[in-house]
Short mmCIF file of C-alpha atoms in Angstrom, two decimals:
data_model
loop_
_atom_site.label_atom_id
_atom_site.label_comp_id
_atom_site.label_asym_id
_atom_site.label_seq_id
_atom_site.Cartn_x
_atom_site.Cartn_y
_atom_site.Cartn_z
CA UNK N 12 -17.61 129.89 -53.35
CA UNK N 13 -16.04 133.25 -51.86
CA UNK N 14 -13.50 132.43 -48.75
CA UNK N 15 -14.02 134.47 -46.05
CA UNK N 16 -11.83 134.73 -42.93
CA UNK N 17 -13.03 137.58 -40.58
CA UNK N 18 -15.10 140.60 -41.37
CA UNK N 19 -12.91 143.08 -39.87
CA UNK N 20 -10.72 143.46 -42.92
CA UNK N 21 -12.79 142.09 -45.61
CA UNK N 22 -14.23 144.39 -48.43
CA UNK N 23 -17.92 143.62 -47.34
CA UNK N 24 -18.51 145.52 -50.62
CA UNK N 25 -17.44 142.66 -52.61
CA UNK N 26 -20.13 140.18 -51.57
CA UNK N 27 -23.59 140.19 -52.86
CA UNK N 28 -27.01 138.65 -52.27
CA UNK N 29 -27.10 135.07 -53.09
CA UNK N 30 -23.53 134.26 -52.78
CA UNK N 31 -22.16 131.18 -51.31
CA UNK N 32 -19.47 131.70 -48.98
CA UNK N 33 -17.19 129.73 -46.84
CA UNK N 34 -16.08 131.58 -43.23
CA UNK N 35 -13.64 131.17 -41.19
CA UNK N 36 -12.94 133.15 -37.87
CA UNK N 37 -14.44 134.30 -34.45
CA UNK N 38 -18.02 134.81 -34.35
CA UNK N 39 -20.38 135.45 -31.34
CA UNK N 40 -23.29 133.56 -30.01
CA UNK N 41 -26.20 136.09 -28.81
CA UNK N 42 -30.20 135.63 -29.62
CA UNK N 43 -32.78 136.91 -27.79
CA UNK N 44 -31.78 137.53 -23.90
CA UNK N 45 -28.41 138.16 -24.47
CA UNK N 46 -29.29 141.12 -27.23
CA UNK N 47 -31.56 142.89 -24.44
CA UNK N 48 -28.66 142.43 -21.96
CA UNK N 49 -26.08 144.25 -25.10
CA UNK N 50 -28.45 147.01 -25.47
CA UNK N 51 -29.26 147.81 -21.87
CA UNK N 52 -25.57 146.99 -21.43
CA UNK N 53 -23.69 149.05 -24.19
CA UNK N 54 -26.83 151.64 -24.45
CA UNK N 55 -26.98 153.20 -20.86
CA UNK N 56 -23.07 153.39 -20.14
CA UNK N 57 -22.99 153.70 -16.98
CA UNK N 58 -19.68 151.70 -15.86
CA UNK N 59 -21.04 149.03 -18.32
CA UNK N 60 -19.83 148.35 -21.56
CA UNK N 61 -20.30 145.17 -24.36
CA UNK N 62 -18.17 142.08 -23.11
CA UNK N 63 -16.65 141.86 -26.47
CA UNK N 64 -15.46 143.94 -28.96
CA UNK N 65 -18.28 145.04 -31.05
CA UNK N 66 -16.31 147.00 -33.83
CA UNK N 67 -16.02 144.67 -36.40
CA UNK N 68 -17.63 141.70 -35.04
CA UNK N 69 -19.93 139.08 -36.03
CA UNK N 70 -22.91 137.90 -34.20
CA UNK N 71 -24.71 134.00 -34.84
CA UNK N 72 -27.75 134.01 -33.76
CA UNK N 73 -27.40 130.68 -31.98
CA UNK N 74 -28.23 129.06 -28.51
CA UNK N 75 -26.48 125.84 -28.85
CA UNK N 76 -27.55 122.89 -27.12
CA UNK N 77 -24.88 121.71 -24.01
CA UNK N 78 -21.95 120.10 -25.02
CA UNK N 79 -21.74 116.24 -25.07
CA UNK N 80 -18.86 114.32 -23.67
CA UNK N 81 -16.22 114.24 -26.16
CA UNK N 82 -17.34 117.07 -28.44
CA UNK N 83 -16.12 120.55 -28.96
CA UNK N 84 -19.72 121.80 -29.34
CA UNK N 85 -23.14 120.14 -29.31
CA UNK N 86 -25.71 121.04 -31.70
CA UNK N 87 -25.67 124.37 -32.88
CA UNK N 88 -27.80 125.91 -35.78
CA UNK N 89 -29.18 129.38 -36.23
CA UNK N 90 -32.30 130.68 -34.82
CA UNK N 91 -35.48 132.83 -36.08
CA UNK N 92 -33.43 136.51 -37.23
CA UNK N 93 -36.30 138.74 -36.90
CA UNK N 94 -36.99 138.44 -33.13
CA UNK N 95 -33.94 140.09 -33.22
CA UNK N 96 -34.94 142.87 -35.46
CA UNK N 97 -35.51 145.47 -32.62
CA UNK N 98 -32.01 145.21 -31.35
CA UNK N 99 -29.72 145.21 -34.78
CA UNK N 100 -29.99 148.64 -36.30
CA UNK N 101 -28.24 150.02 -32.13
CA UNK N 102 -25.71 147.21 -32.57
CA UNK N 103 -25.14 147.87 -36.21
CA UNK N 104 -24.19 151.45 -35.11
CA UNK N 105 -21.69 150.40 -32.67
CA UNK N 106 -19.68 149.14 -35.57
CA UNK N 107 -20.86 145.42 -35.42
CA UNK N 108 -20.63 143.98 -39.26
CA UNK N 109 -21.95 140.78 -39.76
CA UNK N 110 -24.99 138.44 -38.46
CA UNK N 111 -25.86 135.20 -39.20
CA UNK N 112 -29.43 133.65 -38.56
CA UNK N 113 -32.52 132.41 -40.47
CA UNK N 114 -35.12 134.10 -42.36
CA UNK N 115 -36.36 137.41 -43.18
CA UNK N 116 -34.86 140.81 -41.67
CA UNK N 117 -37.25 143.83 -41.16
CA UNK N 118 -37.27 146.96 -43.50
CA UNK N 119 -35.53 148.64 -40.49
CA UNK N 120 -33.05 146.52 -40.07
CA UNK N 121 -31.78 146.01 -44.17
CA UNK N 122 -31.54 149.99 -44.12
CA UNK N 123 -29.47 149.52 -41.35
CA UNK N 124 -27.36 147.41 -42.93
CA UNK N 125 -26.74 149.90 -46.01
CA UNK N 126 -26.33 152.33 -43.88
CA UNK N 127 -23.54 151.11 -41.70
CA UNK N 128 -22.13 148.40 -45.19
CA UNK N 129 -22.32 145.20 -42.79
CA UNK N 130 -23.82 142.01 -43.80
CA UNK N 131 -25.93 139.53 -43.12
CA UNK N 132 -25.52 135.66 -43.99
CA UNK N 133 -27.86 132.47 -43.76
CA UNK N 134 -26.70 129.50 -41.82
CA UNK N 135 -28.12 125.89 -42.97
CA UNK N 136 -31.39 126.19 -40.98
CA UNK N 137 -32.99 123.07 -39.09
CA UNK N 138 -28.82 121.37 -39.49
CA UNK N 139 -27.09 121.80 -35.93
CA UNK N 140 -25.79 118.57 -35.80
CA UNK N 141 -24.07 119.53 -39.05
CA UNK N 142 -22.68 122.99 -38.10
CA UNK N 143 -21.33 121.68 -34.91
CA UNK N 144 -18.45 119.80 -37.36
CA UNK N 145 -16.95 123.44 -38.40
CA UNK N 146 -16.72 124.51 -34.60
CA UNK N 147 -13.01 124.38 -33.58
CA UNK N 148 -13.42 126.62 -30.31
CA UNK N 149 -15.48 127.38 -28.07
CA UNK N 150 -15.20 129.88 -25.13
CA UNK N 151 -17.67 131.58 -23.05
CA UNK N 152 -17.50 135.23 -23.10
CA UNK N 153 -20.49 136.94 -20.65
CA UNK N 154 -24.09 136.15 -19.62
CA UNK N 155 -23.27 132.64 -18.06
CA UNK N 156 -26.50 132.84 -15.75
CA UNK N 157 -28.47 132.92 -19.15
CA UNK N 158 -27.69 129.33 -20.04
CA UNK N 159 -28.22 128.29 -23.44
CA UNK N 160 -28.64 132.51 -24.31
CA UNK N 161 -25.38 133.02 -22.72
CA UNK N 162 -23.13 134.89 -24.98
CA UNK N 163 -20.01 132.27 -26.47
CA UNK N 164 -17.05 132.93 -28.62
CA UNK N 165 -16.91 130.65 -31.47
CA UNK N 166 -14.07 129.53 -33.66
CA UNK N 167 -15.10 128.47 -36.67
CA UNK N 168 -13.28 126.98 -40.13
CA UNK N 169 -15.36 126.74 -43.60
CA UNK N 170 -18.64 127.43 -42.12
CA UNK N 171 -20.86 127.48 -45.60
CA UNK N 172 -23.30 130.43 -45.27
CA UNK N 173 -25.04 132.43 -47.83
CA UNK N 174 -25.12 135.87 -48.14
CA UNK N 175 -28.97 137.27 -47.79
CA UNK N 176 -28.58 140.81 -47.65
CA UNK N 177 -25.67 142.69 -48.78
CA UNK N 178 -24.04 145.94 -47.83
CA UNK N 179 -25.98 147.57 -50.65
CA UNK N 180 -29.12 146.38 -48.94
CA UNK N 181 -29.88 143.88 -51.54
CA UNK N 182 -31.74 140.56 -50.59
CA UNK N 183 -32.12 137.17 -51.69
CA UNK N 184 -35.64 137.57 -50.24
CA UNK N 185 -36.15 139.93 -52.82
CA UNK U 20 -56.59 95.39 -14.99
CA UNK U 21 -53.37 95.88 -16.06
CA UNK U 22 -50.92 97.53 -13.56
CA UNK U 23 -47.82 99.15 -14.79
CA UNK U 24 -45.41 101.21 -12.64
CA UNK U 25 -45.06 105.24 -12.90
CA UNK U 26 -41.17 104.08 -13.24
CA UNK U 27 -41.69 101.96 -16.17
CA UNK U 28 -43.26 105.18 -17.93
CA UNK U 29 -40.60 107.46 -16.96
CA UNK U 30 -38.16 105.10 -18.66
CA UNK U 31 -39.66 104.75 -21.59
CA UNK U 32 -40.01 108.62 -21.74
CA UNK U 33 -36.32 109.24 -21.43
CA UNK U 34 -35.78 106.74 -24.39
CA UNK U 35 -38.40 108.40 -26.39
CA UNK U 36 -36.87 111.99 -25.60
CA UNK U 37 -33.68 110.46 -26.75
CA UNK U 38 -34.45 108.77 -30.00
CA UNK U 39 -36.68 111.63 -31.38
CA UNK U 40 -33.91 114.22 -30.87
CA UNK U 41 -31.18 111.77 -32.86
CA UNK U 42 -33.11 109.94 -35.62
CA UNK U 43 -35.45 111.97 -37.56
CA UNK U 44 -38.75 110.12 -38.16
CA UNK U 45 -38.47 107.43 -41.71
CA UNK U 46 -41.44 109.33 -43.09
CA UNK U 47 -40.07 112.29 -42.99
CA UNK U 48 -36.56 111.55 -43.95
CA UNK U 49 -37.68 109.32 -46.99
CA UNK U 50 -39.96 112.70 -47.76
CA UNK U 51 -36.70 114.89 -47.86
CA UNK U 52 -34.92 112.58 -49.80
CA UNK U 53 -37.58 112.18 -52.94
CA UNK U 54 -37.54 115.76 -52.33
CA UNK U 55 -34.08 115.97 -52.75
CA UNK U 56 -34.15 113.74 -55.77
CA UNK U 57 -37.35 115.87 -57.58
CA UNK U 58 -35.36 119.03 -57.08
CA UNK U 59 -33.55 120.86 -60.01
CA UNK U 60 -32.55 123.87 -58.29
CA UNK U 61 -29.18 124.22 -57.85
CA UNK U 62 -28.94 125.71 -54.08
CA UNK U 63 -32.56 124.53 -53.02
CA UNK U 64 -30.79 120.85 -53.63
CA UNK U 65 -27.92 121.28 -51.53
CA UNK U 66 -30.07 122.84 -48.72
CA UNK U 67 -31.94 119.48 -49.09
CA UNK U 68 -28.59 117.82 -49.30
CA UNK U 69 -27.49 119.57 -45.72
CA UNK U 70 -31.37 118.31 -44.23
CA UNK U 71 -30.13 114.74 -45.02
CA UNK U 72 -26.70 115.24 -44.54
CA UNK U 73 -27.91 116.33 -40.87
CA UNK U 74 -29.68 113.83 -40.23
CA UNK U 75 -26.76 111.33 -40.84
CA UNK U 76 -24.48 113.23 -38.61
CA UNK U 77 -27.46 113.38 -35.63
CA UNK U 78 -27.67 110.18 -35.88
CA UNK U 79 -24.59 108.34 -36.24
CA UNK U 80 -22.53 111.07 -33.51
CA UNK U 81 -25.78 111.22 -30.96
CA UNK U 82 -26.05 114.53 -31.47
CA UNK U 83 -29.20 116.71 -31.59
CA UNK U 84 -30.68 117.16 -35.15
CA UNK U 85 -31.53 120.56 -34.24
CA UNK U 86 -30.79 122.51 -31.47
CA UNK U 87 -33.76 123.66 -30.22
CA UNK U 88 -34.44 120.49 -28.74
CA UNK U 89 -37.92 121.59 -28.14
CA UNK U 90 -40.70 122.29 -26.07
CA UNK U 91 -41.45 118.53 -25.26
CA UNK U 92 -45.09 117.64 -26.19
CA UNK U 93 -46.25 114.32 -24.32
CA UNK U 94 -49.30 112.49 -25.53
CA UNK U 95 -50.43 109.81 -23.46
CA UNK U 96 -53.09 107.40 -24.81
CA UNK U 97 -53.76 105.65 -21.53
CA UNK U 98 -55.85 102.50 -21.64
CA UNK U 99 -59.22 102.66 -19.48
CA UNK U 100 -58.49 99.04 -17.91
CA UNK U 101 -54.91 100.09 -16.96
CA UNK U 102 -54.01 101.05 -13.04
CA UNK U 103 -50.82 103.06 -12.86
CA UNK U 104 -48.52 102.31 -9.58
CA UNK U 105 -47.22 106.02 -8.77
CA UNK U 106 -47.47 109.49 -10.11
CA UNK U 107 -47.91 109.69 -13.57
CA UNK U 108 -47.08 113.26 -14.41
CA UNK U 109 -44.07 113.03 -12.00
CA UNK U 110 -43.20 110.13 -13.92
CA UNK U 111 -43.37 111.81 -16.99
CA UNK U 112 -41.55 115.07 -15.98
CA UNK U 113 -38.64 112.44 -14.46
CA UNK U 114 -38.68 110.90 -17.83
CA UNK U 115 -37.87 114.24 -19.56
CA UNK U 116 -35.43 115.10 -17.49
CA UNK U 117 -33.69 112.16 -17.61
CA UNK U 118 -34.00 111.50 -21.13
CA UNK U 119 -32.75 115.49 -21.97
CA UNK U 120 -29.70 115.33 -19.37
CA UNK U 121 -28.66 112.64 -20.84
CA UNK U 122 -28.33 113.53 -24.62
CA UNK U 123 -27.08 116.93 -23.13
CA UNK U 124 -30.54 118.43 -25.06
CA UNK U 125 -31.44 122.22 -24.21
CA UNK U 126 -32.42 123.90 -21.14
CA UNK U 127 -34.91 125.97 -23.35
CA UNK U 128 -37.88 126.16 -20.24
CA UNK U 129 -38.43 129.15 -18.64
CA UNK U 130 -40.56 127.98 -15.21
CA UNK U 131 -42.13 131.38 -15.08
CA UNK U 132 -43.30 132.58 -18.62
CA UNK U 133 -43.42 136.34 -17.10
CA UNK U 134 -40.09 136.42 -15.32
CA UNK U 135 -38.17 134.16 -17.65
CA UNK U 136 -35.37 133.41 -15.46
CA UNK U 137 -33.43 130.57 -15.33
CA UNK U 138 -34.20 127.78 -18.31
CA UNK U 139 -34.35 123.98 -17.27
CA UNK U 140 -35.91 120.84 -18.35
CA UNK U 141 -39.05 120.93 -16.38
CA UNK U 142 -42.26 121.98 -17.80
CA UNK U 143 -43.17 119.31 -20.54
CA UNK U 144 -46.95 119.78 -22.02
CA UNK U 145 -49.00 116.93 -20.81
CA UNK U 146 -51.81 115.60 -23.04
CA UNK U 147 -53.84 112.76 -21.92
CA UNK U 148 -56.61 110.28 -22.95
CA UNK U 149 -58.54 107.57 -21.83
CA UNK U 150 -58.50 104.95 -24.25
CA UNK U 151 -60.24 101.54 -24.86
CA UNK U 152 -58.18 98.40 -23.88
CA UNK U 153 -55.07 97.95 -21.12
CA UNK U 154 -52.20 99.43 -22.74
CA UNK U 155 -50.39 102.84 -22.80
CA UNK U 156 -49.36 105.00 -26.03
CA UNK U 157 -46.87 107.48 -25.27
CA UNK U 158 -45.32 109.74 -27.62
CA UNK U 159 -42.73 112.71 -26.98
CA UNK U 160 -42.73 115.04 -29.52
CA UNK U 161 -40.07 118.11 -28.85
CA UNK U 162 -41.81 121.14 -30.99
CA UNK U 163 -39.22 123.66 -31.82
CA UNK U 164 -40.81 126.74 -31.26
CA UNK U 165 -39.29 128.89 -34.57
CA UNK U 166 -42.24 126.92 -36.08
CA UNK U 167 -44.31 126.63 -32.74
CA UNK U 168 -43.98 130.38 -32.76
CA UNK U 169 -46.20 130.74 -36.70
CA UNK U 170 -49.26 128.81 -34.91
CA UNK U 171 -52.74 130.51 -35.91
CA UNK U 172 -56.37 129.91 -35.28
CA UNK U 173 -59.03 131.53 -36.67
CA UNK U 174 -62.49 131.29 -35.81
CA UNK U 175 -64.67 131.01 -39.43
CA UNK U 176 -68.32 131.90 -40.07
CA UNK U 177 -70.09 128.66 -40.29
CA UNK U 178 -71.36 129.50 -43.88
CA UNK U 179 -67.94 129.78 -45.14
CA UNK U 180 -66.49 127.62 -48.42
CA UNK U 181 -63.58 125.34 -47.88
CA UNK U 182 -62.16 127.86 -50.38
CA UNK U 183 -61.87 130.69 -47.80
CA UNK U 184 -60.42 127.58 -45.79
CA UNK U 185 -57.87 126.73 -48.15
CA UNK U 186 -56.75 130.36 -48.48
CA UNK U 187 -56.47 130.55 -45.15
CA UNK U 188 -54.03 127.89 -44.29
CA UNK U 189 -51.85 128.98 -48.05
CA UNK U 190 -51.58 132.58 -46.45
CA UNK U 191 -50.39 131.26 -43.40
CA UNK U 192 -47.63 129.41 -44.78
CA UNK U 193 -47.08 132.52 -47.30
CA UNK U 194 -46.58 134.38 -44.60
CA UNK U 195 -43.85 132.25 -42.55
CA UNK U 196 -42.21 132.38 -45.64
CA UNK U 197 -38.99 130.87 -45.26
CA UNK U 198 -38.80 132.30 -41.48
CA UNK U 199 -39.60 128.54 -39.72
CA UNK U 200 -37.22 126.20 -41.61
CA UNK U 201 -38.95 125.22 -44.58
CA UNK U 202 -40.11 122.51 -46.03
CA UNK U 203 -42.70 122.59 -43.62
CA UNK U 204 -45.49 119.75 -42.93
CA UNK U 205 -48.88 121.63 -41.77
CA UNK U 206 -50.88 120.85 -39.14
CA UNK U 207 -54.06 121.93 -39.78
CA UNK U 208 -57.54 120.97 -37.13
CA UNK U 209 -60.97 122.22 -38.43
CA UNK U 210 -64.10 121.99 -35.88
CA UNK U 211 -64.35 121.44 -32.15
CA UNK U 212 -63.88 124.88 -30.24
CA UNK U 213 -61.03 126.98 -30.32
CA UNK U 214 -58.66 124.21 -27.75
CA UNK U 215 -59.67 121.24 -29.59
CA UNK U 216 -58.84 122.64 -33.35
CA UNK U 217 -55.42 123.74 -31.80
CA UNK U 218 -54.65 120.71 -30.16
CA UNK U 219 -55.79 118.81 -33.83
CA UNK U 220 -53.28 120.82 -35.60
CA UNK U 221 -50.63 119.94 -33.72
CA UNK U 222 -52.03 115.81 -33.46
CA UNK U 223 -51.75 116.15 -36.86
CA UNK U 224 -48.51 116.58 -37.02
CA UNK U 225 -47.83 112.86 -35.67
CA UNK U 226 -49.52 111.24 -38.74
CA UNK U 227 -47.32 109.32 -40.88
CA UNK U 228 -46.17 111.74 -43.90
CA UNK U 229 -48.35 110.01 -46.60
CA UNK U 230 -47.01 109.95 -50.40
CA UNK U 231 -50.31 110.94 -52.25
CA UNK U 232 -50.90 108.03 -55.50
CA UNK U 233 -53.63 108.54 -57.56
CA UNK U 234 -56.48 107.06 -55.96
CA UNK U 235 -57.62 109.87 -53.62
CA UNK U 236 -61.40 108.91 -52.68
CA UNK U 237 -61.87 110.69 -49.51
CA UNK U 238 -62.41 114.47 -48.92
CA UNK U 239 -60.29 115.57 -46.42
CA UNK U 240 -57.42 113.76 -48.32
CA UNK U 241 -58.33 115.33 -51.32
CA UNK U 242 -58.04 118.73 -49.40
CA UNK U 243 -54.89 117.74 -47.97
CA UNK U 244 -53.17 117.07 -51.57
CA UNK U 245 -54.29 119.86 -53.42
CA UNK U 246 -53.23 122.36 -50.53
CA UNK U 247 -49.81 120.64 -50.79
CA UNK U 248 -50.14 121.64 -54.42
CA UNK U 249 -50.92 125.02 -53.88
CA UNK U 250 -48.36 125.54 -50.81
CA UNK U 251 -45.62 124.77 -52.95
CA UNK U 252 -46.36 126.93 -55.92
CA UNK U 253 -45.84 129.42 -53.42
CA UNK U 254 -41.88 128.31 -54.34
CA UNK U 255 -40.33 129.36 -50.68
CA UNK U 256 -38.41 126.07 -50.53
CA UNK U 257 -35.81 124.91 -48.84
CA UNK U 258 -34.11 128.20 -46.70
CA UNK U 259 -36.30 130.09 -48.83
CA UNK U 260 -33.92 129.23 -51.07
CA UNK U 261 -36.92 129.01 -54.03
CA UNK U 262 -37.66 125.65 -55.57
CA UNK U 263 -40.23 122.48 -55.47
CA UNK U 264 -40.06 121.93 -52.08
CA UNK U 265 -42.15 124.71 -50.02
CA UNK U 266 -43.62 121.76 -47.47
CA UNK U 267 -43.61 118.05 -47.51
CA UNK U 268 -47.05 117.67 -46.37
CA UNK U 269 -50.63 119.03 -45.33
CA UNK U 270 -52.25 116.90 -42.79
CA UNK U 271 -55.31 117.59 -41.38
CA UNK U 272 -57.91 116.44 -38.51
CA UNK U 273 -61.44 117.12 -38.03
CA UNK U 274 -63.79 117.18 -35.04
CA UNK U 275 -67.77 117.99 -35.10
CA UNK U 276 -67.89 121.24 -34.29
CA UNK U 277 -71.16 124.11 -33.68
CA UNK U 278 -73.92 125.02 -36.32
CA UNK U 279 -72.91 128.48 -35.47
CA UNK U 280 -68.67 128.20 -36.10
CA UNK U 281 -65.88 126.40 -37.65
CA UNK U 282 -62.73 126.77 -35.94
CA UNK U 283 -59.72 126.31 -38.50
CA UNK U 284 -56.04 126.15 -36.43
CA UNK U 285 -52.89 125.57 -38.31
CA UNK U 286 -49.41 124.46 -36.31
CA UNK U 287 -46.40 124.02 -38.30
CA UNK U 288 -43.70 121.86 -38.43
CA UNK U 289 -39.63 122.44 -39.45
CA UNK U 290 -38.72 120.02 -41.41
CA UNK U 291 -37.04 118.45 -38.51
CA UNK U 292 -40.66 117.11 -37.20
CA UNK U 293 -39.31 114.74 -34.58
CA UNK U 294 -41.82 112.34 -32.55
CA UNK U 295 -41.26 109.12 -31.21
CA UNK U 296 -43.85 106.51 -29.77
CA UNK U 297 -43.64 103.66 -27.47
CA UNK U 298 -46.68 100.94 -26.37
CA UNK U 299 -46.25 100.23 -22.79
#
């Protein structure tokens, strides 16, 4: 088990397809609304920029569901990758270097990935109650009037993820 | 005649919405863990291991087992000798509303499909049937829609083998691959017309997961265990993680249908199938 803390320094090189990792850091809540909000955001200028730092970042593919009373977080496991195949390879060339989701990635978006040596990780799919327990912080960042698509900073500490496509573009999906 | 009152529905709606987000179902969970147990595969275990693990945690910290808390499905067996005081969809929409406020669910609705503005609570799917006797069945079932999202129907030739069935609903799954949150249990409705094989898939999904011995007489359950055979060969597993595991069940309904079709629909379910029922 690799420890990871951050992307923005780590030698993404170093980790391959298959490997089980444990991450600690900020990552960024964004699936399906907020990624068409990024785009149209960061894409056409125009006085508008991304609300966070995309350089370096990593992006969960998560829409949590509202926080109970007493928790840091509620429920809050990763959601379908692909539907946000159409977005990644634009972010991916703003810098952004890691993802985390479920499932399959399209051919687009794993040459993407080689091209600009980020990485992509699986969360423990279907377990939100579980993932919630490695969620030290959370603090919302843009997009409130999206709701549960509304864009959050998370803090997280051992998150267990697996690495399904590497920077060399190689896949546990084969 | 039996009267019960629209408010004693919507509370037993909120309760329903409650305890199928927290506890996953005892069929399914007791299908994870033999699953769990059967598995050699290092990493397909512990994804199992997380599955259960989850569970736990849902259910001990009230806590959604999955996020997507679902697009609530509500079937309503209603008996014909029963008189409902009130409204009985506005009791039901209360219910769900209550019920998902209160375990702070998700707002995953959009009220206009087009538009998609602002998510609530309000919008569950309604299904309901008259019944024999003077009681009602309800059952909320919130479909995540990762897996909601892999539905299919296709509309066969009437002269077709339940071969070209059976390939069918492998493909399907085959093509999910380990997209929905594998290991699945498929839905799958055969006859009726197109709405009523859709609407068996997904009925299907309510059956009790049933561990296969050795006496199989019927047909359709014969069907059923050999396509769970097949489907996992396919070796997707847990995460897609490879292994035994590729779905925990195939159960299927069938209707009469046309001598000129067979309508074959197959709706998945994560392996966090949650559905809870109540007799009113």
């Amino acid at each position: 088990m690799k420890r990871i803390i951050g992307l923005s320094s780590f030698n993404i090189a170093k980790l391959k397809a298959g490997d089980e990792v444990s991450f600690s850091g900020v990552i960024y809540t964004a699936r399906d609304q907020a990624h068409k909000r990024l785009v149209r955001d960061i894409g056409r200028g125009k006085g508008r920029e991304s609300p966070f730092d995309i350089k370096g970042a990593v992006i969960y593919y998560c829409g949590p569901t509202k926080t109970p009373k007493g928790k840091v977080i509620g429920s809050c496991g990763p959601t379908t990758s692909s539907r946000m195949d159409e977005f990644t390879p634009f972010l991916l060339k703003q810098g952004l270097k890691g993802m985390i989701g479920k499932g399959r990635r399209s051919q687009e978006v794993i040459t993407a990935i080689k091209k600009y040596r980020s990485v992509y990780f699986l969360a423990p799919a279907g377990c939100g109650a579980l993932i919630s327990k490695y969620v030290k912080k959370v603090e919302p960042v843009a997009y409130a009037d999206l709701g549960p698509e509304q864009i959050l900073k998370l803090e997280v500490e051992n998150l267990p993820l697996i690495v399904a496509i590497d920077s060399k573009g190689g896949s546990i999906y084969g | 005649m039996k009267i019960i009152n629209a408010g004693k529905i919507s509370a037993a709606v909120a309760q329903l919405c409650l305890k199928a987000n927290y506890s996953l179902r005892s069929d399914v969970l007791a299908k994870i863990k033999s699953a769990y147990k059967n598995e050699a595969d290092r990493k397909a275990k512990a994804a199992l291991k997380a599955i259960v693990d989850n569970a736990e945690i849902a259910r001990r910290d009230k806590l959604a087992i999955c996020q997507d808390t679902g697009l609530p499905i509500v079937f309503a067996e209603i008996g014909q000798d029963v008189r409902i005081k009130g409204d009985l969809r506005k009791a039901i929409d209360k219910g769900i509303v209550k019920g998902y406020k209160q375990g702070s669910f998700r707002e995953s609705i959009v009220c206009n499909p087009l538009k998609r503005d602002k998510s609530s609570h309000q919008g569950a799917v309604i299904h309901t049937e008259i019944v024999k006797g003077d009681k009602i069945k309800i059952t909320v079932m919130p479909k995540g829609f990762g897996c909601e999202n892999k539905s299919i129907l296709k509309m066969f030739l009437p002269t077709a083998g339940i071969d070209e069935i059976k390939d069918f609903v492998i493909e399907t799954v085959r093509n999910v691959g380990p997209d929905a949150c594998p290991p699945y249990v498929v839905g799958v409705g055969i006859g009726g017309g197109a709405d009523l094989a859709c609407l068996m898939s997904k009925k299907a999904l309510l059956r009790r997961i049933t561990i296969y011995g050795l006496r199989i007489t019927d047909y359709v359950s014969k069907i059923e265990s050999d396509l769970l055979d097949d489907i996992n060969k396919l070796k997707i597993g847990p995460m897609g993680l490879g292994g035994k595991a590729t779905a925990l069940a195939v159960n299927i309904e069938t209707y009469p249908t046309h001598i000129a079709g067979l309508p074959v629909a197959v709706n998945l379910s994560c392996h966090a199938l949650r559905s809870a029922t109540k007799i009113l």
